[in-house]
Amino acid sequence: MTIPLVSHPALAKLHPTEPHVETQARLEALLEAFEIVEGKPASREQVERCHEPAYVDQLEAVEAPTLLDPDTVATATSYAAALLAAGCAIEAAERGGFALVRPPGHHALPERAMGFCLFDNVAIAARHAQAQGIERVAIVDWDVHHGNGTEEIFRGDESVFFASMHQWPFYPGTGGPGEGDETTLNVPLRAGCGDAEYLDAFDEIVAPAVERFEPELVLVSAGFDAHERDPLAQMRVTADGFRELARRSRALAPKVGAVLEGGYNLETLPDLVEAALDGFAD
């Protein structure tokens, strides 16, 4: 079984951010390593299922490099990149594929950008799937940072289950012990955790909760910044760990799609994506 990779060459050219760590070179490295199916931009209607129209207008109006928050750069082509990333995520959800996109999305709030993220790609894909008739969607986020934007978008929505495994305490400061509700599961992990701790938490906490929800579709926010050589965090997950996280995620629903989030070591990122692809295809 092969997993379609959905992306677009323009994502390595749009949204220039250098010398920011979330750089065009992330997509250059992945496009050199993999064959892709070209996605297309999301529509405003699809984006506005998750984001306020005034915020979409604000991003569309950017004409020169600017900071939307202390960590998040926008340029004249960032709006086009954000639409394209969201559209590729939608296609990955439809195809059961993996969207290789930037900018990432899981910190983006309904009304503003945050933490490198402009539009919440996985949330937009989930809402699109529901608009096409899927009723119950689970989102499993194993980026090293808490997916606070995704949580905010779906807070109180009984049709979407959100589970996040993340380093804590750490940016963005949310997702701590005891935070959550019936359809929000936060699994804060101490710095220094590796494969064993991640897989134990997945098997003992995440998988049983998602299975009880009985989703028709699982979407994975696949961040690779919990890797032992990533520059932004202090976790110790290996390629084998990501392969197993993907394999376990694949087993949670009849249909699974994934969207790239973090992962900032350009040398290791293609190999980690390859490991996850092996897991999703198992």
Coordinates of C-alpha atoms in Angstrom, one line a residue:
M1 CA 0.0 0.0 0.0
T2 CA 1.4 3.4 -0.9
I3 CA 0.3 6.7 0.6
P4 CA -0.1 9.6 -1.8
L5 CA 1.9 12.7 -0.9
V6 CA 0.1 15.9 -1.6
S7 CA 2.1 19.1 -2.0
H8 CA 3.1 21.7 -4.5
P9 CA 6.4 23.1 -5.8
A10 CA 5.2 26.7 -5.1
L11 CA 5.3 26.0 -1.4
A12 CA 9.1 26.0 -1.6
K13 CA 9.0 29.5 -3.2
L14 CA 6.0 31.3 -1.6
H15 CA 6.1 32.7 1.9
P16 CA 9.8 33.6 2.2
T17 CA 10.8 33.8 5.9
E18 CA 14.6 33.6 6.0
P19 CA 16.4 33.6 8.4
H20 CA 13.4 32.2 10.3
V21 CA 13.6 28.5 11.2
E22 CA 10.3 27.8 9.4
T23 CA 11.9 28.3 6.0
Q24 CA 11.3 27.5 2.3
A25 CA 14.2 25.0 2.6
R26 CA 12.0 22.7 4.6
L27 CA 9.8 22.1 1.5
E28 CA 12.8 22.1 -0.9
A29 CA 14.3 19.2 1.1
L30 CA 11.0 17.2 0.9
L31 CA 10.3 17.9 -2.7
E32 CA 13.7 16.7 -3.6
A33 CA 13.1 13.4 -1.7
F34 CA 9.6 12.5 -2.7
E35 CA 7.2 12.4 -5.7
I36 CA 4.1 14.3 -5.1
V37 CA 0.5 14.8 -6.2
E38 CA 0.0 18.5 -6.8
G39 CA -2.7 20.0 -4.6
K40 CA -4.7 23.2 -5.2
P41 CA -5.5 26.1 -3.0
A42 CA -8.4 26.1 -0.6
S43 CA -11.3 28.4 -1.1
R44 CA -12.2 31.3 1.2
E45 CA -15.4 29.4 2.1
Q46 CA -13.3 26.4 3.2
V47 CA -10.9 28.5 5.2
E48 CA -13.7 30.5 6.9
R49 CA -15.2 27.3 8.4
C50 CA -12.3 27.7 10.9
H51 CA -11.2 31.4 10.7
E52 CA -12.8 34.7 11.0
P53 CA -13.3 36.6 7.7
A54 CA -11.6 39.7 9.2
Y55 CA -8.5 37.7 9.9
V56 CA -8.5 36.2 6.4
D57 CA -8.8 39.8 5.0
Q58 CA -5.9 40.9 7.1
L59 CA -3.6 38.1 5.8
E60 CA -4.7 38.7 2.2
A61 CA -3.8 42.4 2.6
V62 CA -0.2 41.9 3.6
E63 CA 2.1 43.5 1.0
A64 CA 5.5 43.6 2.8
P65 CA 7.3 41.5 5.3
T66 CA 5.7 41.9 8.7
L67 CA 5.4 40.1 12.1
L68 CA 1.9 38.9 12.8
D69 CA 3.1 37.9 16.3
P70 CA 6.6 37.7 17.8
D71 CA 7.2 34.3 16.1
T72 CA 5.2 34.5 12.9
V73 CA 6.3 36.1 9.7
A74 CA 4.0 37.1 6.8
T75 CA 5.0 38.4 3.4
A76 CA 3.2 39.4 0.2
T77 CA 2.9 35.7 -0.8
S78 CA 2.0 34.3 2.5
Y79 CA -1.7 34.3 1.9
A80 CA -1.2 32.3 -1.3
A81 CA 1.0 29.8 0.6
A82 CA -1.6 29.5 3.4
L83 CA -4.4 28.8 1.0
L84 CA -2.3 26.2 -0.9
A85 CA -1.2 24.5 2.3
A86 CA -4.9 24.3 3.5
G87 CA -5.9 23.0 0.1
C88 CA -3.3 20.2 0.1
A89 CA -4.5 19.2 3.6
I90 CA -8.0 18.9 2.3
E91 CA -6.8 16.7 -0.6
A92 CA -4.8 14.5 1.8
A93 CA -7.9 14.0 3.9
E94 CA -9.9 13.1 0.8
R95 CA -7.2 10.7 -0.6
G96 CA -6.0 9.2 2.7
G97 CA -2.7 10.8 2.0
F98 CA 0.0 13.0 3.7
A99 CA 0.1 16.7 2.9
L100 CA 3.7 18.0 2.9
V101 CA 3.0 21.7 3.4
R102 CA 4.2 24.9 5.0
P103 CA 3.4 27.1 6.8
P104 CA 2.3 24.7 9.5
G105 CA -1.1 25.2 11.1
H106 CA -1.9 23.8 14.5
H107 CA -1.3 27.0 16.5
A108 CA -3.4 29.3 14.2
L109 CA -6.4 30.6 16.1
P110 CA -9.7 31.5 14.6
E111 CA -8.9 35.2 14.7
R112 CA -5.1 35.4 14.4
A113 CA -1.8 33.8 13.4
M114 CA 0.4 32.2 16.1
G115 CA 3.6 30.2 16.4
F116 CA 4.6 30.1 12.7
C117 CA 1.0 29.2 11.7
L118 CA -1.3 31.1 9.5
F119 CA -4.3 28.9 8.8
D120 CA -5.1 25.7 10.7
N121 CA -4.6 23.2 7.9
V122 CA -5.7 20.1 9.7
A123 CA -8.8 21.8 11.1
I124 CA -9.8 23.1 7.7
A125 CA -9.4 19.6 6.3
A126 CA -11.6 18.2 9.1
R127 CA -14.4 20.7 8.5
H128 CA -14.2 20.0 4.7
A129 CA -14.6 16.3 5.4
Q130 CA -17.6 17.0 7.6
A131 CA -19.1 19.2 4.8
Q132 CA -18.7 16.1 2.5
G133 CA -20.7 13.9 4.9
I134 CA -18.3 12.5 7.4
E135 CA -19.8 13.0 10.8
R136 CA -17.1 12.1 13.4
V137 CA -13.5 13.1 12.9
A138 CA -10.6 12.6 15.3
I139 CA -7.4 14.7 15.1
V140 CA -4.3 13.2 16.7
D141 CA -1.4 15.7 17.1
W142 CA 2.1 14.4 17.9
D143 CA 4.0 17.6 17.1
V144 CA 6.2 18.5 20.1
H145 CA 4.1 21.6 20.8
H146 CA 0.5 21.6 22.0
G147 CA -2.0 22.2 19.1
N148 CA -3.7 25.0 20.9
G149 CA -5.3 26.5 17.7
T150 CA -6.9 23.2 16.8
E151 CA -8.2 22.8 20.3
E152 CA -9.7 26.3 20.3
I153 CA -11.4 25.8 16.9
F154 CA -13.1 22.6 18.0
R155 CA -13.7 23.4 21.7
G156 CA -17.2 22.2 22.7
D157 CA -17.8 20.5 19.4
E158 CA -18.9 16.9 20.1
S159 CA -18.3 15.8 16.5
V160 CA -14.5 16.3 16.6
F161 CA -12.2 14.6 19.0
F162 CA -8.8 16.2 19.6
A163 CA -5.8 14.5 21.2
S164 CA -2.4 16.2 21.6
M165 CA 0.8 14.6 22.9
H166 CA 3.4 17.4 23.6
Q167 CA 6.3 18.5 25.7
W168 CA 5.1 20.4 28.7
P169 CA 5.8 22.9 30.2
F170 CA 6.7 24.4 26.8
Y171 CA 5.4 26.7 24.1
P172 CA 2.6 27.8 23.8
G173 CA 2.0 27.1 27.5
T174 CA -1.4 25.4 27.1
G175 CA -2.4 21.7 27.2
G176 CA -1.2 21.2 30.8
P177 CA -2.3 18.5 33.2
G178 CA -6.0 18.4 33.7
E179 CA -6.8 20.6 30.7
G180 CA -9.4 19.1 28.4
D181 CA -13.0 17.9 28.2
E182 CA -15.0 15.0 26.8
T183 CA -13.7 15.5 23.3
T184 CA -10.3 17.1 24.1
L185 CA -7.5 15.0 25.4
N186 CA -4.2 16.6 26.3
V187 CA -1.2 14.3 27.1
P188 CA 1.6 16.5 28.5
L189 CA 5.0 14.8 28.5
R190 CA 8.2 15.9 30.3
A191 CA 11.3 17.0 28.4
G192 CA 13.6 14.2 27.5
C193 CA 10.9 11.6 26.6
G194 CA 11.8 9.2 23.8
D195 CA 10.1 6.4 21.9
A196 CA 9.2 4.3 24.9
E197 CA 7.4 7.1 26.7
Y198 CA 5.6 8.3 23.5
L199 CA 4.4 4.8 22.5
D200 CA 3.3 4.0 26.1
A201 CA 1.3 7.2 26.2
F202 CA -0.2 6.5 22.8
D203 CA -1.2 2.9 23.7
E204 CA -2.4 3.6 27.2
I205 CA -4.1 7.0 26.8
V206 CA -4.6 8.2 23.3
A207 CA -5.6 5.1 21.4
P208 CA -8.3 3.9 23.9
A209 CA -9.9 7.4 24.0
V210 CA -9.9 7.8 20.2
E211 CA -11.4 4.3 19.8
R212 CA -14.2 5.1 22.2
F213 CA -15.0 8.1 20.1
E214 CA -15.4 5.8 17.0
P215 CA -14.2 8.3 14.4
E216 CA -14.9 7.7 10.7
L217 CA -11.8 9.6 9.8
V218 CA -8.5 10.3 11.7
L219 CA -6.3 13.2 10.7
V220 CA -2.8 13.4 12.1
S221 CA -1.0 16.6 12.8
A222 CA 2.4 15.1 12.0
G223 CA 5.1 17.2 13.6
F224 CA 8.7 15.8 13.7
D225 CA 10.1 18.4 16.1
A226 CA 10.0 15.8 19.0
H227 CA 13.0 14.2 17.2
E228 CA 16.2 13.8 19.1
R229 CA 18.1 16.1 16.7
D230 CA 15.5 18.8 16.3
P231 CA 16.7 22.2 17.3
L232 CA 13.5 23.6 18.9
A233 CA 12.7 21.1 21.7
Q234 CA 14.2 18.6 24.1
M235 CA 12.5 15.3 23.2
R236 CA 14.3 12.1 22.1
V237 CA 12.0 10.4 19.6
T238 CA 13.7 8.5 16.8
A239 CA 12.7 7.6 13.3
D240 CA 11.5 4.2 14.6
G241 CA 9.3 6.1 17.1
F242 CA 7.6 8.1 14.4
R243 CA 7.1 5.0 12.3
E244 CA 5.3 3.4 15.2
L245 CA 3.2 6.5 16.0
A246 CA 2.1 6.5 12.3
R247 CA 1.3 2.8 12.4
R248 CA -0.7 3.2 15.5
S249 CA -2.5 6.2 14.2
R250 CA -3.4 4.3 11.0
A251 CA -5.2 1.7 13.0
L252 CA -7.6 4.1 14.7
A253 CA -10.1 4.6 11.9
P254 CA -11.2 3.2 8.5
K255 CA -9.6 6.3 6.9
V256 CA -6.6 8.3 7.9
G257 CA -4.9 11.4 6.5
A258 CA -1.9 13.4 7.7
V259 CA -0.6 17.0 7.5
L260 CA 2.9 18.1 8.2
E261 CA 3.4 20.4 11.1
G262 CA 6.9 21.0 12.7
G263 CA 10.3 19.5 12.0
Y264 CA 13.1 21.9 11.6
N265 CA 16.3 19.8 11.1
L266 CA 16.7 19.8 7.3
E267 CA 19.0 16.9 7.3
T268 CA 16.7 14.6 9.2
L269 CA 13.2 15.7 8.0
P270 CA 13.0 13.7 4.8
D271 CA 14.1 10.5 6.6
L272 CA 11.5 11.1 9.4
V273 CA 8.7 11.7 6.8
E274 CA 9.8 8.4 5.1
A275 CA 9.6 6.6 8.4
A276 CA 6.1 7.9 9.0
L277 CA 5.0 6.9 5.5
D278 CA 6.2 3.4 6.2
G279 CA 4.0 3.4 9.3
F280 CA 0.9 4.8 7.6
A281 CA 1.3 2.2 4.8
D282 CA 1.6 -0.7 7.2

